[in-house]
mmCIF file of C-alpha atoms in Angstrom:
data_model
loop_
_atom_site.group_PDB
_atom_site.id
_atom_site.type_symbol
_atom_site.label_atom_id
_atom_site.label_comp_id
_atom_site.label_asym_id
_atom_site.label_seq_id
_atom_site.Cartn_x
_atom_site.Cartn_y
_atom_site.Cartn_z
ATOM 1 C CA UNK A 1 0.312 8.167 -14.231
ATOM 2 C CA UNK A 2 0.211 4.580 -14.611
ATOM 3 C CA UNK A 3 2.913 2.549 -13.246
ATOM 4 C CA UNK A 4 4.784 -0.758 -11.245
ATOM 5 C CA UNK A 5 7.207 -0.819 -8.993
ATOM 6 C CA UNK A 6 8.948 -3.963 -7.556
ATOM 7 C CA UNK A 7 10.736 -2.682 -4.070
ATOM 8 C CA UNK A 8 14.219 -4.684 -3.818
ATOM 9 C CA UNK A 9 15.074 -7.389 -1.523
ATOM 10 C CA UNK A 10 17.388 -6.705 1.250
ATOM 11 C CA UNK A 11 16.003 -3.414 2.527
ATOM 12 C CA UNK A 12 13.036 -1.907 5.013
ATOM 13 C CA UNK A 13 10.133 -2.613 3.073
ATOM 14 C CA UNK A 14 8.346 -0.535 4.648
ATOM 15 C CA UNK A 15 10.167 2.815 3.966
ATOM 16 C CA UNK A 16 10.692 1.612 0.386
ATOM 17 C CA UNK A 17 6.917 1.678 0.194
ATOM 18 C CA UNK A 18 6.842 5.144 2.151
ATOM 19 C CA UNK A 19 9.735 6.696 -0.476
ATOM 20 C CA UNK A 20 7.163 5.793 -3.238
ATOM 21 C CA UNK A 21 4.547 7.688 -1.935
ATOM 22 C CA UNK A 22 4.147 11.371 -2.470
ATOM 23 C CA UNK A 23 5.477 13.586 -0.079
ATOM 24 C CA UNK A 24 3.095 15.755 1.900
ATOM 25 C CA UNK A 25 0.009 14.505 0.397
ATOM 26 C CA UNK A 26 -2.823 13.620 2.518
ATOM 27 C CA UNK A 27 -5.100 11.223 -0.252
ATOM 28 C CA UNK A 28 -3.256 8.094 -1.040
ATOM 29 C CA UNK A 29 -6.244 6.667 -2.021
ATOM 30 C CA UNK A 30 -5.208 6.301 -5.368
ATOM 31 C CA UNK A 31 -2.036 4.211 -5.070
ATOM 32 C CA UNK A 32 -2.613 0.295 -4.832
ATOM 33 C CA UNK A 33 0.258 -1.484 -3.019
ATOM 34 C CA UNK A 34 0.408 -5.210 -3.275
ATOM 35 C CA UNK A 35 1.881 -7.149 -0.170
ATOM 36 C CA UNK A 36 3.166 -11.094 0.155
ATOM 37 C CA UNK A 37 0.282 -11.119 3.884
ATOM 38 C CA UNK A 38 -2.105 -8.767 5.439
ATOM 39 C CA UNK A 39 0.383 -7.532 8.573
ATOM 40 C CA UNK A 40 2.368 -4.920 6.511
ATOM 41 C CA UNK A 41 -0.272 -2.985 5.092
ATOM 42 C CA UNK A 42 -1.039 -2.215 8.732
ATOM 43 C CA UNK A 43 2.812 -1.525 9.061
ATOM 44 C CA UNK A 44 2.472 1.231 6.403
ATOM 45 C CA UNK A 45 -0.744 2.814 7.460
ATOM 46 C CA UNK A 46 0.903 3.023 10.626
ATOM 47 C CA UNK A 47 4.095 4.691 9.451
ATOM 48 C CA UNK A 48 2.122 7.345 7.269
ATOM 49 C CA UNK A 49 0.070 8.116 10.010
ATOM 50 C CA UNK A 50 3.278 8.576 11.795
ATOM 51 C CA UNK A 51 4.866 10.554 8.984
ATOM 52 C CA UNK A 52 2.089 13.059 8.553
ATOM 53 C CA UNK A 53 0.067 13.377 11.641
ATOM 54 C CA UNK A 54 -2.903 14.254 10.808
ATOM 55 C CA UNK A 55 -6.000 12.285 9.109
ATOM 56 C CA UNK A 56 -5.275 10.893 5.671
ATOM 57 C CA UNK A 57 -6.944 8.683 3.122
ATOM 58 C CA UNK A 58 -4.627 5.284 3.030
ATOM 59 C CA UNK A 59 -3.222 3.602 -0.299
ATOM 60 C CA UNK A 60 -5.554 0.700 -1.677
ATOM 61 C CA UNK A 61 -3.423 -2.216 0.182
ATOM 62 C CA UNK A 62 -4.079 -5.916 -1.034
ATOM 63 C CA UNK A 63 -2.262 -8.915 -0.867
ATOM 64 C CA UNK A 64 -1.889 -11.199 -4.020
ATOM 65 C CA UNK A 65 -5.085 -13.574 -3.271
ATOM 66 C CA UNK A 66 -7.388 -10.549 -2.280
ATOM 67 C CA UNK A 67 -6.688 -8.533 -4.931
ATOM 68 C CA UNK A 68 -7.403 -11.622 -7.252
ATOM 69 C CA UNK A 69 -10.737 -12.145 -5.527
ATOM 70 C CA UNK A 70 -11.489 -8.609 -5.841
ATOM 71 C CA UNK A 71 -10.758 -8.619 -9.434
ATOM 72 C CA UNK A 72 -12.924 -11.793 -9.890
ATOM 73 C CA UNK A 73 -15.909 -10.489 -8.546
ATOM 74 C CA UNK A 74 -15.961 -7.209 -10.674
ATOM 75 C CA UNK A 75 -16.142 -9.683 -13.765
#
């Protein structure tokens, strides 16, 4: 299932992100979550890792200039 989410201002980004995630999976590999810098993908690999505690494939994190680049280059 296809679809975009815009977390709100105001909040913890971070468990936004989390509550979007499905619960008790271990493959996250195919989400793609989109952050303003680098720092809070690490933030949210960190708090899955936390969450689960075991080994799990992380979401696809990019921020808005290296998912651009990476979009360029499959052209």
């Amino acid at each position: 299932m296809n679809r975009v989410r815009v977390v709100p201002t105001g909040g913890n980004l971070i468990d936004e992100v989390l509550g979007l995630l499905p619960a008790g999976a271990s493959d996250f590999s195919s989400s793609l979550v989109i952050f303003e810098g680098r720092r809070p993908g690490h933030f949210l690999r960190r708090a899955l890792a936390r969450r689960l505690g075991r080994a799990f494939l992380p979401p696809r994190v990019y921020t808005l200039e290296t998912l651009l680049d990476a979009l360029y280059r499959e052209e």
